[in-house]
Short mmCIF file of C-alpha atoms and ligand atoms in Angstrom, two decimals:
data_model
loop_
_atom_site.label_atom_id
_atom_site.label_comp_id
_atom_site.label_asym_id
_atom_site.label_seq_id
_atom_site.Cartn_x
_atom_site.Cartn_y
_atom_site.Cartn_z
CA MET A 21 -6.36 1.05 -22.75
CA ASN A 22 -4.38 -0.68 -20.03
CA GLU A 23 -0.80 0.68 -21.79
CA ILE A 24 2.30 1.33 -19.62
CA VAL A 25 2.76 4.96 -20.53
CA GLN A 26 5.37 5.76 -18.14
CA LYS A 27 7.88 3.14 -16.03
CA LYS A 28 10.29 4.79 -13.51
CA GLU A 29 12.51 3.19 -10.75
CA LEU A 30 12.24 4.66 -7.50
CA ALA A 31 14.47 1.91 -5.81
CA PRO A 32 15.99 -1.31 -6.46
CA ASP A 33 12.92 -3.67 -7.26
CA ILE A 34 10.45 -0.67 -6.88
CA ASP A 35 9.05 0.49 -9.71
CA GLU A 36 6.44 3.67 -10.35
CA TYR A 37 4.40 2.80 -13.49
CA VAL A 38 1.66 4.93 -14.69
CA ILE A 39 -0.99 3.38 -16.70
CA ASN A 40 -3.67 4.49 -19.24
CA ALA A 41 -6.56 3.30 -17.37
CA PRO A 42 -9.55 6.19 -17.93
CA LEU A 43 -12.58 4.03 -16.79
CA VAL A 44 -11.04 3.39 -13.67
CA ALA A 45 -9.62 6.80 -13.35
CA SER A 46 -12.76 8.46 -13.77
CA LYS A 47 -14.59 6.67 -10.93
CA CYS A 48 -11.67 5.70 -8.02
CA LEU A 49 -11.27 7.46 -4.60
CA SER A 50 -8.70 7.60 -2.46
CA GLY A 51 -7.91 4.48 -0.74
CA GLN A 52 -9.26 1.90 -3.16
CA PHE A 53 -7.32 -0.44 -5.41
CA VAL A 54 -7.31 -2.42 -8.68
CA VAL A 55 -6.22 -5.65 -9.55
CA LEU A 56 -4.10 -6.57 -12.48
CA ARG A 57 -3.64 -9.44 -14.98
CA LEU A 58 -0.45 -8.93 -16.90
CA HIS A 59 -1.72 -11.64 -19.46
CA GLU A 60 -4.76 -13.76 -19.71
CA GLU A 61 -2.56 -17.02 -18.27
CA GLY A 62 -1.65 -14.42 -15.20
CA GLU A 63 -2.69 -14.55 -11.95
CA ARG A 64 -4.56 -11.53 -10.10
CA ILE A 65 -2.38 -9.16 -8.16
CA PRO A 66 -3.93 -6.66 -5.91
CA ILE A 67 -2.51 -3.10 -6.20
CA THR A 68 -3.33 0.21 -4.24
CA ILE A 69 -4.11 3.50 -6.25
CA ALA A 70 -1.04 5.86 -5.13
CA ASP A 71 -2.36 8.54 -7.71
CA PHE A 72 -5.01 9.15 -10.18
CA ASP A 73 -5.75 11.68 -12.78
CA ARG A 74 -9.24 11.92 -14.27
CA ASP A 75 -8.46 14.51 -17.36
CA THR A 76 -5.79 12.03 -18.71
CA GLY A 77 -7.29 9.01 -17.46
CA PHE A 78 -3.98 7.91 -16.07
CA LEU A 79 -3.72 5.84 -12.88
CA THR A 80 -0.34 5.59 -10.68
CA LEU A 81 0.90 2.28 -9.14
CA VAL A 82 3.82 1.71 -7.19
CA ILE A 83 5.02 -1.80 -7.14
CA GLN A 84 7.54 -3.64 -5.10
CA GLU A 85 8.85 -6.86 -6.64
CA VAL A 86 8.44 -9.60 -4.12
CA GLY A 87 7.22 -12.78 -5.95
CA LYS A 88 6.69 -14.09 -9.52
CA THR A 89 4.01 -11.72 -10.70
CA THR A 90 5.51 -8.68 -9.56
CA MET A 91 8.95 -10.07 -10.45
CA GLU A 92 7.29 -10.32 -14.04
CA MET A 93 5.71 -7.22 -13.63
CA GLY A 94 9.18 -5.55 -13.58
CA THR A 95 10.30 -6.64 -17.03
CA MET A 96 7.12 -4.91 -18.43
CA LYS A 97 8.41 -1.68 -20.58
CA GLU A 98 6.84 1.75 -21.33
CA GLY A 99 4.35 0.88 -24.45
CA ASP A 100 3.23 -2.68 -23.10
CA VAL A 101 -0.04 -3.43 -22.36
CA LEU A 102 -1.68 -4.85 -19.16
CA SER A 103 -4.32 -7.68 -20.13
CA ASP A 104 -6.59 -6.73 -16.88
CA VAL A 105 -6.93 -3.40 -14.61
CA ILE A 106 -9.94 -4.11 -12.81
CA GLY A 107 -11.41 -1.68 -10.45
CA PRO A 108 -12.14 0.64 -8.39
CA LEU A 109 -12.38 -2.18 -5.87
CA GLY A 110 -12.93 -1.86 -2.07
CA ARG A 111 -14.46 0.60 -0.02
CA GLU A 112 -13.13 4.26 -0.10
CA SER A 113 -11.54 6.20 2.63
CA LYS A 114 -13.45 8.30 5.21
CA ILE A 115 -12.31 11.64 4.43
CA SER A 116 -13.46 14.50 6.35
CA LYS A 117 -12.22 17.77 7.89
CA ILE A 118 -10.61 17.26 11.13
CA GLY A 119 -7.99 18.91 13.32
CA THR A 120 -5.07 16.91 12.54
CA MET A 121 -4.22 13.74 10.54
CA VAL A 122 -1.09 12.09 10.76
CA ALA A 123 -0.35 10.19 7.70
CA VAL A 124 2.04 6.98 8.53
CA GLY A 125 3.73 5.20 5.70
CA GLY A 126 6.09 2.28 5.77
CA GLY A 127 8.09 1.17 2.66
CA ILE A 128 5.73 0.48 -0.35
CA GLY A 129 2.82 2.21 1.92
CA ILE A 130 3.93 5.05 1.57
CA PRO A 131 2.48 5.47 -1.77
CA ALA A 132 -0.70 3.66 -0.65
CA VAL A 133 -1.31 6.44 2.11
CA HIS A 134 -0.55 9.53 -0.24
CA PRO A 135 -3.92 9.91 -2.07
CA ILE A 136 -5.56 9.49 1.70
CA ALA A 137 -3.37 11.96 3.22
CA ARG A 138 -4.04 14.61 0.28
CA ALA A 139 -7.75 14.01 0.35
CA PHE A 140 -7.57 15.09 4.21
CA LYS A 141 -5.68 17.96 3.05
CA GLU A 142 -7.72 19.00 0.65
CA ALA A 143 -10.95 18.76 3.07
CA GLY A 144 -9.58 21.07 5.36
CA SER A 145 -7.31 19.07 7.64
CA ALA A 146 -3.75 19.85 8.92
CA VAL A 147 -1.72 16.49 7.94
CA ILE A 148 1.52 15.27 9.78
CA SER A 149 3.31 12.55 7.67
CA VAL A 150 5.59 9.97 9.50
CA LEU A 151 7.35 8.06 6.68
CA GLY A 152 9.71 5.26 7.64
CA ALA A 153 12.19 2.66 5.60
CA ARG A 154 14.73 0.42 6.04
CA ASN A 155 17.23 2.77 4.52
CA LYS A 156 17.68 6.15 2.94
CA GLU A 157 17.73 4.06 -0.37
CA LEU A 158 14.35 2.34 -0.01
CA LEU A 159 12.89 5.71 0.68
CA ILE A 160 10.09 6.97 -1.68
CA TRP A 161 7.81 9.57 -2.66
CA GLU A 162 9.32 11.49 0.30
CA GLU A 163 8.77 14.87 -2.09
CA ARG A 164 5.23 14.03 -2.93
CA MET A 165 4.16 13.54 0.68
CA ARG A 166 6.07 16.41 1.61
CA SER A 167 4.19 18.80 -1.03
CA PHE A 168 1.10 18.92 1.04
CA SER A 169 1.74 18.00 4.72
CA ASP A 170 2.21 20.53 7.38
CA LYS A 171 5.18 18.66 9.06
CA ILE A 172 6.73 15.54 8.27
CA SER A 173 8.92 13.31 10.16
CA ILE A 174 11.34 10.56 8.45
CA THR A 175 12.72 7.41 10.46
CA THR A 176 15.42 4.94 8.60
CA ASP A 177 15.73 1.62 10.47
CA ASP A 178 19.31 2.13 9.99
CA GLY A 179 19.51 5.67 10.53
CA SER A 180 21.11 6.56 6.98
CA TYR A 181 18.23 9.62 6.76
CA GLY A 182 16.15 11.18 8.63
CA LYS A 183 16.09 9.79 12.46
CA LYS A 184 17.55 6.22 13.37
CA GLY A 185 14.64 3.98 14.47
CA PHE A 186 10.83 3.11 13.36
CA VAL A 187 8.12 4.89 12.40
CA THR A 188 6.13 4.17 15.86
CA ASP A 189 9.44 5.99 17.38
CA ALA A 190 8.64 9.09 15.69
CA LEU A 191 4.87 9.01 16.67
CA LYS A 192 5.28 8.53 20.04
CA GLU A 193 7.58 11.41 20.11
CA LEU A 194 4.57 13.29 18.57
CA ILE A 195 2.35 12.22 21.02
CA ASP A 196 4.21 12.60 23.68
CA SER A 197 5.06 16.30 22.61
CA GLY A 198 1.21 17.11 23.22
CA THR A 199 0.23 17.33 19.86
CA LYS A 200 -3.46 16.70 19.27
CA ILE A 201 -4.14 14.11 16.72
CA ASP A 202 -7.54 13.32 15.76
CA GLN A 203 -6.98 10.14 13.56
CA VAL A 204 -3.56 8.28 12.26
CA THR A 205 -3.99 6.65 9.08
CA ALA A 206 -0.99 4.05 8.86
CA ILE A 207 -0.41 1.86 5.69
CA GLY A 208 2.66 -0.60 5.46
CA PRO A 209 3.62 -4.09 6.55
CA ALA A 210 1.12 -5.67 8.77
CA ILE A 211 3.46 -5.56 11.77
CA MET A 212 4.29 -1.76 11.45
CA MET A 213 0.33 -1.30 11.50
CA LYS A 214 0.12 -3.55 14.43
CA MET A 215 2.60 -1.54 16.44
CA VAL A 216 1.23 1.42 15.42
CA SER A 217 -1.82 0.55 16.69
CA GLU A 218 -0.23 -0.62 19.77
CA VAL A 219 0.81 3.10 20.20
CA THR A 220 -2.06 5.08 19.90
CA ARG A 221 -4.52 2.92 21.51
CA PRO A 222 -3.78 3.57 25.47
CA LYS A 223 -4.51 7.33 24.29
CA GLY A 224 -7.73 6.29 22.08
CA ILE A 225 -6.46 7.86 19.28
CA LYS A 226 -8.76 6.71 16.09
CA THR A 227 -6.37 4.42 13.72
CA VAL A 228 -7.17 3.49 10.65
CA VAL A 229 -4.84 1.03 8.86
CA SER A 230 -5.41 -0.68 5.45
CA LEU A 231 -4.89 -4.43 5.35
CA ASN A 232 -2.61 -6.38 2.75
CA SER A 233 -4.34 -9.60 3.04
CA LEU A 234 -3.96 -12.31 0.24
CA MET A 235 -6.66 -11.79 -2.35
CA LEU A 236 -8.21 -13.60 -5.31
CA ASP A 237 -11.31 -12.52 -6.52
CA ALA A 238 -11.56 -9.48 -4.52
CA THR A 239 -15.04 -9.07 -4.80
CA GLY A 240 -16.19 -10.86 -1.69
CA MET A 241 -16.87 -14.28 -2.97
CA CYS A 242 -13.95 -16.53 -2.64
CA GLY A 243 -13.52 -15.67 1.03
CA VAL A 244 -9.40 -15.78 0.83
CA CYS A 245 -8.88 -12.40 2.09
CA ARG A 246 -10.60 -12.73 5.53
CA VAL A 247 -9.53 -11.01 8.34
CA GLU A 248 -10.87 -11.36 12.00
CA VAL A 249 -11.89 -7.03 13.22
CA GLY A 250 -13.64 -6.76 16.06
CA GLY A 251 -13.93 -10.55 16.94
CA LYS A 252 -16.02 -10.89 13.49
CA THR A 253 -15.07 -12.04 9.97
CA LYS A 254 -14.69 -9.47 7.37
CA PHE A 255 -13.67 -9.70 3.90
CA ALA A 256 -10.54 -7.07 3.18
CA CYS A 257 -12.02 -6.60 -0.32
CA VAL A 258 -15.19 -5.71 0.12
CA ASP A 259 -15.55 -4.68 3.89
CA GLY A 260 -12.16 -2.82 3.54
CA PRO A 261 -9.09 -2.39 2.98
CA GLU A 262 -9.38 0.11 5.74
CA PHE A 263 -10.36 -1.08 9.03
CA ASP A 264 -9.88 0.35 12.79
CA GLY A 265 -6.49 -0.99 13.53
CA HIS A 266 -7.81 -1.34 17.31
CA GLU A 267 -10.35 -3.99 16.67
CA VAL A 268 -7.88 -6.02 13.68
CA ASN A 269 -6.68 -9.33 14.85
CA PHE A 270 -2.74 -8.62 13.41
CA ASP A 271 -1.79 -12.14 14.76
CA ILE A 272 -4.19 -13.94 12.31
CA LEU A 273 -3.45 -11.73 9.31
CA MET A 274 0.47 -11.99 9.47
CA SER A 275 -0.04 -15.76 10.11
CA ARG A 276 -2.54 -16.34 6.94
CA LEU A 277 0.00 -13.93 5.01
CA THR A 278 2.75 -16.72 5.24
CA MET A 279 0.28 -19.54 4.48
CA TYR A 280 1.81 -20.32 1.09
CA LEU A 281 5.18 -19.10 1.36
CA PRO A 282 6.23 -22.88 -0.25
CA GLU A 283 4.04 -22.34 -3.00
CA GLU A 284 5.37 -18.93 -3.57
CA LYS A 285 9.00 -19.91 -3.10
CA GLU A 286 8.26 -22.89 -5.59
CA SER A 287 6.80 -20.25 -8.22
CA VAL A 288 9.51 -17.80 -7.99
CA GLU A 289 12.20 -20.46 -8.49
CA ALA A 290 10.11 -21.83 -11.70
CA TYR A 291 9.96 -18.62 -13.13
CA ARG A 292 13.59 -17.70 -12.85
CA LYS A 293 14.17 -21.32 -14.50
CA LYS A 294 11.79 -20.03 -17.40
CA LEU A 295 13.56 -16.87 -17.73
CA SER A 296 17.38 -18.46 -17.55
CA SER A 297 16.18 -21.10 -20.15
CA GLY A 298 14.72 -18.03 -22.70
CA LYS A 299 11.43 -19.92 -22.65
C1 LIG B 306 -2.75 -1.07 2.18
C2 LIG B 306 -1.93 -1.82 1.47
C3 LIG B 306 -1.39 -1.42 0.47
C4 LIG B 306 -0.27 -2.18 -0.61
N1 LIG B 306 -0.25 -1.92 -1.69
C5 LIG B 306 0.89 -2.51 -2.30
C6 LIG B 306 1.21 -1.81 -3.57
O1 LIG B 306 0.15 -1.28 -4.15
N2 LIG B 306 2.28 -2.13 -4.33
C7 LIG B 306 3.12 -3.29 -4.07
O2 LIG B 306 4.07 -3.60 -4.33
N3 LIG B 306 2.77 -3.87 -2.35
C8 LIG B 306 1.52 -3.21 -1.57
N4 LIG B 306 1.38 -3.66 -0.49
C9 LIG B 306 2.46 -4.68 0.50
C10 LIG B 306 3.22 -4.39 1.53
O3 LIG B 306 3.45 -3.05 1.84
C11 LIG B 306 4.73 -4.91 1.11
O4 LIG B 306 5.06 -5.97 1.10
C12 LIG B 306 5.43 -4.07 2.76
O5 LIG B 306 5.37 -3.06 2.77
C13 LIG B 306 7.12 -4.28 2.49
O6 LIG B 306 8.11 -3.20 2.25
P1 LIG B 306 9.46 -2.94 2.92
O7 LIG B 306 10.12 -4.49 2.52
O8 LIG B 306 9.76 -1.87 2.40
O9 LIG B 306 8.67 -3.05 4.55
P2 LIG B 306 10.17 -3.14 5.45
O10 LIG B 306 11.28 -2.25 5.28
O11 LIG B 306 10.22 -4.59 6.18
O12 LIG B 306 9.32 -1.95 6.65
C14 LIG B 306 9.05 -0.58 6.25
C15 LIG B 306 9.21 0.36 7.36
O13 LIG B 306 8.04 -0.03 8.62
C16 LIG B 306 8.10 0.28 9.59
N5 LIG B 306 8.39 -1.51 10.69
C17 LIG B 306 8.77 -2.47 10.02
N6 LIG B 306 8.87 -3.16 11.42
C18 LIG B 306 8.70 -2.36 12.47
C19 LIG B 306 8.23 -2.99 13.68
N7 LIG B 306 8.69 -4.06 14.23
N8 LIG B 306 7.51 -1.89 14.56
C20 LIG B 306 7.48 -0.87 14.04
N9 LIG B 306 7.66 -0.29 12.64
C21 LIG B 306 8.03 -1.23 12.11
C22 LIG B 306 9.62 0.41 9.61
O14 LIG B 306 9.55 2.29 9.79
C23 LIG B 306 10.09 0.11 8.72
O15 LIG B 306 11.35 1.14 8.01
C24 LIG B 306 0.46 -3.00 -0.08
C25 LIG B 306 0.71 -3.01 1.70
C26 LIG B 306 -0.62 -2.40 2.08
C27 LIG B 306 -0.64 -2.83 3.55
#
Protein backbone atom coordinates (compact mmCIF):
# COMPACT_ATOMS: atom_id res chain seq x y z
CA MET A 1 0.00 0.00 0.00
CA ASN A 2 0.98 3.64 -0.59
CA GLU A 3 3.36 2.69 -3.40
CA ILE A 4 4.00 5.22 -6.16
CA VAL A 5 2.94 3.14 -9.14
CA GLN A 6 3.40 5.88 -11.72
CA LYS A 7 5.10 9.27 -11.81
CA LYS A 8 4.96 11.74 -14.69
CA GLU A 9 6.43 15.21 -15.03
CA LEU A 10 3.70 17.59 -16.22
CA ALA A 11 5.65 20.85 -16.11
CA PRO A 12 8.79 22.14 -14.41
CA ASP A 13 8.43 21.25 -10.68
CA ILE A 14 4.93 19.80 -11.17
CA ASP A 15 4.52 16.02 -11.08
CA GLU A 16 1.56 13.68 -11.38
CA TYR A 17 1.66 10.67 -9.05
CA VAL A 18 -0.50 7.57 -9.14
CA ILE A 19 -0.54 6.04 -5.66
CA ASN A 20 -1.82 2.62 -4.65
CA ALA A 21 -4.17 3.50 -1.76
CA PRO A 22 -7.21 1.18 -2.12
CA LEU A 23 -8.85 2.03 1.22
CA VAL A 24 -8.87 5.77 0.44
CA ALA A 25 -9.88 5.19 -3.19
CA SER A 26 -12.83 3.03 -2.09
CA LYS A 27 -14.33 5.87 -0.01
CA CYS A 28 -13.26 9.19 -1.54
CA LEU A 29 -15.59 11.63 -3.27
CA SER A 30 -14.88 14.69 -5.40
CA GLY A 31 -13.58 17.69 -3.48
CA GLN A 32 -11.81 15.70 -0.78
CA PHE A 33 -8.13 15.55 0.06
CA VAL A 34 -5.51 13.34 1.67
CA VAL A 35 -2.67 14.09 4.05
CA LEU A 36 0.67 12.57 3.06
CA ARG A 37 3.68 11.75 5.15
CA LEU A 38 6.69 10.70 3.10
CA HIS A 39 8.45 8.91 5.95
CA GLU A 40 8.09 8.50 9.71
CA GLU A 41 9.82 11.78 10.51
CA GLY A 42 8.15 13.68 7.70
CA GLU A 43 5.72 16.58 8.05
CA ARG A 44 2.10 16.18 7.02
CA ILE A 45 1.05 17.83 3.75
CA PRO A 46 -2.55 18.12 2.51
CA ILE A 47 -3.03 17.30 -1.17
CA THR A 48 -6.27 17.31 -3.17
CA ILE A 49 -7.43 14.03 -4.72
CA ALA A 50 -7.24 14.91 -8.41
CA ASP A 51 -8.60 11.56 -9.59
CA PHE A 52 -9.42 8.11 -8.23
CA ASP A 53 -10.20 4.63 -9.52
CA ARG A 54 -12.10 2.34 -7.17
CA ASP A 55 -11.37 -0.78 -9.30
CA THR A 56 -7.59 -0.45 -9.22
CA GLY A 57 -7.47 1.30 -5.83
CA PHE A 58 -5.32 4.06 -7.30
CA LEU A 59 -5.37 7.78 -6.44
CA THR A 60 -3.96 10.48 -8.71
CA LEU A 61 -2.30 13.46 -7.04
CA VAL A 62 -0.64 16.42 -8.73
CA ILE A 63 2.02 18.11 -6.65
CA GLN A 64 3.93 21.31 -7.20
CA GLU A 65 7.32 21.66 -5.54
CA VAL A 66 7.04 24.83 -3.49
CA GLY A 67 8.73 23.96 -0.19
CA LYS A 68 10.83 21.37 1.63
CA THR A 69 8.40 18.45 1.72
CA THR A 70 7.07 18.86 -1.83
CA MET A 71 10.71 19.15 -3.01
CA GLU A 72 11.50 15.92 -1.18
CA MET A 73 8.42 14.32 -2.77
CA GLY A 74 9.91 15.36 -6.13
CA THR A 75 12.90 13.10 -5.46
CA MET A 76 10.68 10.02 -4.97
CA LYS A 77 10.44 7.50 -7.79
CA GLU A 78 8.06 4.83 -9.07
CA GLY A 79 8.23 1.89 -6.65
CA ASP A 80 8.93 4.10 -3.63
CA VAL A 81 6.42 3.86 -0.78
CA LEU A 82 4.92 6.75 1.20
CA SER A 83 4.74 6.24 4.94
CA ASP A 84 1.11 7.50 5.22
CA VAL A 85 -1.76 8.42 2.93
CA ILE A 86 -4.47 9.59 5.35
CA GLY A 87 -7.98 10.19 4.09
CA PRO A 88 -10.34 10.83 2.53
CA LEU A 89 -10.52 14.12 4.46
CA GLY A 90 -12.76 17.17 4.22
CA ARG A 91 -16.36 17.40 3.09
CA GLU A 92 -17.23 16.25 -0.40
CA SER A 93 -18.45 18.73 -3.01
CA LYS A 94 -22.20 19.24 -3.27
CA ILE A 95 -22.96 17.83 -6.71
CA SER A 96 -26.31 18.11 -8.44
CA LYS A 97 -27.83 18.53 -11.87
CA ILE A 98 -27.85 22.25 -12.56
CA GLY A 99 -28.05 24.17 -15.82
CA THR A 100 -24.47 25.35 -16.27
CA MET A 101 -21.51 24.93 -13.99
CA VAL A 102 -18.36 26.94 -14.72
CA ALA A 103 -15.15 25.31 -13.44
CA VAL A 104 -12.35 27.82 -13.02
CA GLY A 105 -8.90 26.32 -12.46
CA GLY A 106 -5.71 28.30 -11.98
CA GLY A 107 -2.28 26.60 -12.16
CA ILE A 108 -2.13 23.63 -9.78
CA GLY A 109 -5.82 24.30 -9.00
CA ILE A 110 -6.78 22.69 -12.36
CA PRO A 111 -6.34 19.05 -11.19
CA ALA A 112 -8.16 20.00 -7.96
CA VAL A 113 -11.24 21.29 -9.81
CA HIS A 114 -11.16 18.31 -12.24
CA PRO A 115 -13.13 15.67 -10.25
CA ILE A 116 -15.72 18.27 -9.17
CA ALA A 117 -16.34 19.49 -12.73
CA ARG A 118 -16.52 15.92 -14.03
CA ALA A 119 -19.02 14.95 -11.30
CA PHE A 120 -21.27 17.89 -12.30
CA LYS A 121 -21.09 16.70 -15.90
CA GLU A 122 -21.92 13.12 -14.87
CA ALA A 123 -24.91 14.48 -12.90
CA GLY A 124 -26.26 16.00 -16.13
CA SER A 125 -25.07 19.62 -15.90
CA ALA A 126 -23.41 21.54 -18.72
CA VAL A 127 -19.79 22.29 -17.82
CA ILE A 128 -17.76 25.24 -19.07
CA SER A 129 -14.09 25.15 -18.07
CA VAL A 130 -11.98 28.26 -17.71
CA LEU A 131 -8.33 27.37 -17.20
CA GLY A 132 -5.42 29.70 -16.56
CA ALA A 133 -1.69 29.47 -16.04
CA ARG A 134 1.24 31.82 -16.04
CA ASN A 135 2.40 30.44 -19.39
CA LYS A 136 1.84 27.57 -21.86
CA GLU A 137 4.41 25.30 -20.18
CA LEU A 138 2.59 25.55 -16.83
CA LEU A 139 -0.87 24.80 -18.21
CA ILE A 140 -1.64 21.25 -17.05
CA TRP A 141 -4.49 18.74 -17.55
CA GLU A 142 -6.06 20.64 -20.46
CA GLU A 143 -6.94 17.40 -22.29
CA ARG A 144 -8.52 15.80 -19.21
CA MET A 145 -10.71 18.86 -18.66
CA ARG A 146 -11.53 19.11 -22.37
CA SER A 147 -12.70 15.46 -22.39
CA PHE A 148 -15.93 16.29 -20.51
CA SER A 149 -16.28 20.08 -20.93
CA ASP A 150 -18.98 21.43 -23.23
CA LYS A 151 -16.85 24.51 -23.74
CA ILE A 152 -13.38 25.54 -22.65
CA SER A 153 -11.53 28.87 -22.41
CA ILE A 154 -7.83 29.14 -21.76
CA THR A 155 -5.86 32.16 -20.60
CA THR A 156 -2.16 32.62 -19.96
CA ASP A 157 -0.74 35.60 -18.12
CA ASP A 158 1.91 36.11 -20.83
CA GLY A 159 -0.28 35.23 -23.84
CA SER A 160 1.89 32.23 -24.83
CA TYR A 161 -1.27 30.07 -25.18
CA GLY A 162 -4.99 30.77 -25.34
CA LYS A 163 -5.98 34.37 -24.63
CA LYS A 164 -3.58 36.73 -22.88
CA GLY A 165 -4.89 37.66 -19.45
CA PHE A 166 -6.31 36.16 -16.26
CA VAL A 167 -9.05 33.58 -15.81
CA THR A 168 -11.17 36.41 -14.47
CA ASP A 169 -11.04 38.12 -17.89
CA ALA A 170 -12.42 34.98 -19.57
CA LEU A 171 -15.07 34.62 -16.85
CA LYS A 172 -16.14 38.27 -17.25
CA GLU A 173 -16.45 37.75 -21.02
CA LEU A 174 -18.63 34.68 -20.44
CA ILE A 175 -20.90 36.55 -18.02
CA ASP A 176 -21.11 39.59 -20.31
CA SER A 177 -22.06 37.34 -23.25
CA GLY A 178 -25.29 36.57 -21.38
CA THR A 179 -24.49 32.90 -20.71
CA LYS A 180 -26.72 31.76 -17.84
CA ILE A 181 -24.41 30.45 -15.12
CA ASP A 182 -25.86 28.55 -12.16
CA GLN A 183 -22.62 27.98 -10.25
CA VAL A 184 -18.94 28.80 -10.48
CA THR A 185 -16.42 26.57 -8.71
CA ALA A 186 -12.99 28.19 -8.61
CA ILE A 187 -9.78 26.56 -7.36
CA GLY A 188 -6.32 28.06 -7.56
CA PRO A 189 -4.20 30.63 -5.78
CA ALA A 190 -6.08 32.54 -3.04
CA ILE A 191 -5.83 35.81 -4.99
CA MET A 192 -7.41 34.13 -8.02
CA MET A 193 -10.32 32.77 -5.96
CA LYS A 194 -10.80 36.21 -4.38
CA MET A 195 -10.89 37.94 -7.78
CA VAL A 196 -13.27 35.31 -9.22
CA SER A 197 -15.61 35.88 -6.25
CA GLU A 198 -15.52 39.64 -6.89
CA VAL A 199 -16.43 39.09 -10.57
CA THR A 200 -19.47 36.95 -9.72
CA ARG A 201 -20.66 38.93 -6.66
CA PRO A 202 -22.47 41.77 -8.50
CA LYS A 203 -24.44 39.23 -10.56
CA GLY A 204 -25.24 37.08 -7.51
CA ILE A 205 -23.79 33.96 -9.16
CA LYS A 206 -23.25 31.18 -6.61
CA THR A 207 -19.47 30.80 -6.23
CA VAL A 208 -17.74 27.92 -4.47
CA VAL A 209 -14.03 28.06 -3.64
CA SER A 210 -11.72 25.45 -2.10
CA LEU A 211 -9.40 26.95 0.49
CA ASN A 212 -5.70 26.11 0.57
CA SER A 213 -5.09 27.23 4.15
CA LEU A 214 -2.17 25.96 6.21
CA MET A 215 -3.11 22.65 7.85
CA LEU A 216 -1.59 20.47 10.51
CA ASP A 217 -3.70 17.61 11.89
CA ALA A 218 -6.51 18.03 9.31
CA THR A 219 -9.04 16.57 11.76
CA GLY A 220 -10.47 19.77 13.26
CA MET A 221 -8.50 19.66 16.49
CA CYS A 222 -5.45 21.90 16.06
CA GLY A 223 -7.13 24.98 14.57
CA VAL A 224 -4.21 25.83 12.26
CA CYS A 225 -6.44 25.92 9.17
CA ARG A 226 -8.95 28.38 10.65
CA VAL A 227 -10.55 30.72 8.17
CA GLU A 228 -13.20 33.42 8.49
CA VAL A 229 -16.37 32.71 6.53
CA GLY A 230 -19.47 34.89 6.92
CA GLY A 231 -17.86 36.52 9.98
CA LYS A 232 -17.50 33.16 11.74
CA THR A 233 -14.39 31.05 12.35
CA LYS A 234 -14.40 27.79 10.40
CA PHE A 235 -11.84 25.02 10.03
CA ALA A 236 -11.01 24.40 6.37
CA CYS A 237 -10.15 20.75 7.08
CA VAL A 238 -13.51 19.64 8.52
CA ASP A 239 -15.96 22.45 7.65
CA GLY A 240 -14.46 22.74 4.13
CA PRO A 241 -12.31 22.82 2.11
CA GLU A 242 -15.18 24.27 0.01
CA PHE A 243 -16.92 27.47 1.08
CA ASP A 244 -19.10 30.21 -0.38
CA GLY A 245 -16.57 32.53 -2.08
CA HIS A 246 -18.70 35.59 -1.36
CA GLU A 247 -18.45 34.94 2.39
CA VAL A 248 -14.73 34.11 2.69
CA ASN A 249 -12.42 36.70 4.21
CA PHE A 250 -9.60 36.25 1.68
CA ASP A 251 -7.44 38.98 3.23
CA ILE A 252 -7.13 36.99 6.48
CA LEU A 253 -6.52 33.78 4.48
CA MET A 254 -3.73 35.39 2.44
CA SER A 255 -2.07 36.94 5.45
CA ARG A 256 -2.15 33.60 7.35
CA LEU A 257 -0.64 31.82 4.32
CA THR A 258 2.51 33.94 4.67
CA MET A 259 2.82 33.52 8.47
CA TYR A 260 5.59 30.97 8.42
CA LEU A 261 7.52 32.17 5.36
CA PRO A 262 10.84 32.76 7.24
CA GLU A 263 10.64 29.25 8.79
CA GLU A 264 9.66 27.67 5.44
CA LYS A 265 12.62 29.40 3.76
CA GLU A 266 14.97 28.21 6.50
CA SER A 267 13.67 24.67 6.13
CA VAL A 268 14.24 24.69 2.34
CA GLU A 269 17.79 26.01 2.83
CA ALA A 270 18.56 23.31 5.43
CA TYR A 271 17.14 20.65 3.07
CA ARG A 272 19.25 21.93 0.14
CA LYS A 273 22.36 21.88 2.37
CA LYS A 274 21.58 18.31 3.43
CA LEU A 275 21.15 17.26 -0.22
CA SER A 276 24.41 18.87 -1.32
CA SER A 277 26.34 17.27 1.57
CA GLY A 278 24.91 13.89 0.51
CA LYS A 279 23.78 13.01 4.10
C1 LIG B 1 -8.17 23.71 -3.13
C2 LIG B 1 -6.71 23.71 -3.39
C3 LIG B 1 -6.08 22.54 -3.48
C4 LIG B 1 -4.72 22.51 -3.69
N1 LIG B 1 -4.15 21.28 -3.85
C5 LIG B 1 -2.89 21.24 -4.17
C6 LIG B 1 -2.35 20.00 -4.61
O1 LIG B 1 -3.05 18.99 -4.75
N2 LIG B 1 -1.04 19.98 -4.88
C7 LIG B 1 -0.26 21.09 -4.78
O2 LIG B 1 0.95 21.00 -5.06
N3 LIG B 1 -0.75 22.29 -4.39
C8 LIG B 1 -2.04 22.40 -4.13
N4 LIG B 1 -2.58 23.64 -3.86
C9 LIG B 1 -1.67 24.85 -3.72
C10 LIG B 1 -1.86 26.07 -4.70
O3 LIG B 1 -2.84 25.89 -5.72
C11 LIG B 1 -0.58 26.54 -5.44
O4 LIG B 1 0.41 26.86 -4.52
C12 LIG B 1 -0.91 27.79 -6.35
O5 LIG B 1 -1.94 27.49 -7.23
C13 LIG B 1 0.28 28.27 -7.13
O6 LIG B 1 0.19 27.89 -8.48
P1 LIG B 1 0.80 28.73 -9.66
O7 LIG B 1 2.17 29.15 -9.28
O8 LIG B 1 0.63 27.97 -10.89
O9 LIG B 1 -0.17 29.99 -9.65
P2 LIG B 1 -0.04 31.35 -10.52
O10 LIG B 1 0.72 31.06 -11.71
O11 LIG B 1 0.45 32.40 -9.66
O12 LIG B 1 -1.55 31.60 -10.93
C14 LIG B 1 -2.33 30.69 -11.74
C15 LIG B 1 -3.48 31.48 -12.43
O13 LIG B 1 -4.28 32.13 -11.46
C16 LIG B 1 -4.80 33.32 -12.03
N5 LIG B 1 -4.43 34.51 -11.24
C17 LIG B 1 -3.25 34.75 -10.61
N6 LIG B 1 -3.29 35.96 -10.05
C18 LIG B 1 -4.52 36.50 -10.33
C19 LIG B 1 -5.16 37.74 -10.05
N7 LIG B 1 -4.55 38.71 -9.38
N8 LIG B 1 -6.43 37.94 -10.50
C20 LIG B 1 -7.07 37.00 -11.20
N9 LIG B 1 -6.50 35.82 -11.52
C21 LIG B 1 -5.26 35.58 -11.08
C22 LIG B 1 -4.25 33.48 -13.41
O14 LIG B 1 -5.17 33.01 -14.35
C23 LIG B 1 -3.02 32.60 -13.35
O15 LIG B 1 -2.68 32.16 -14.59
C24 LIG B 1 -3.95 23.69 -3.72
C25 LIG B 1 -4.62 24.89 -3.64
C26 LIG B 1 -5.99 24.90 -3.52
C27 LIG B 1 -6.71 26.19 -3.53
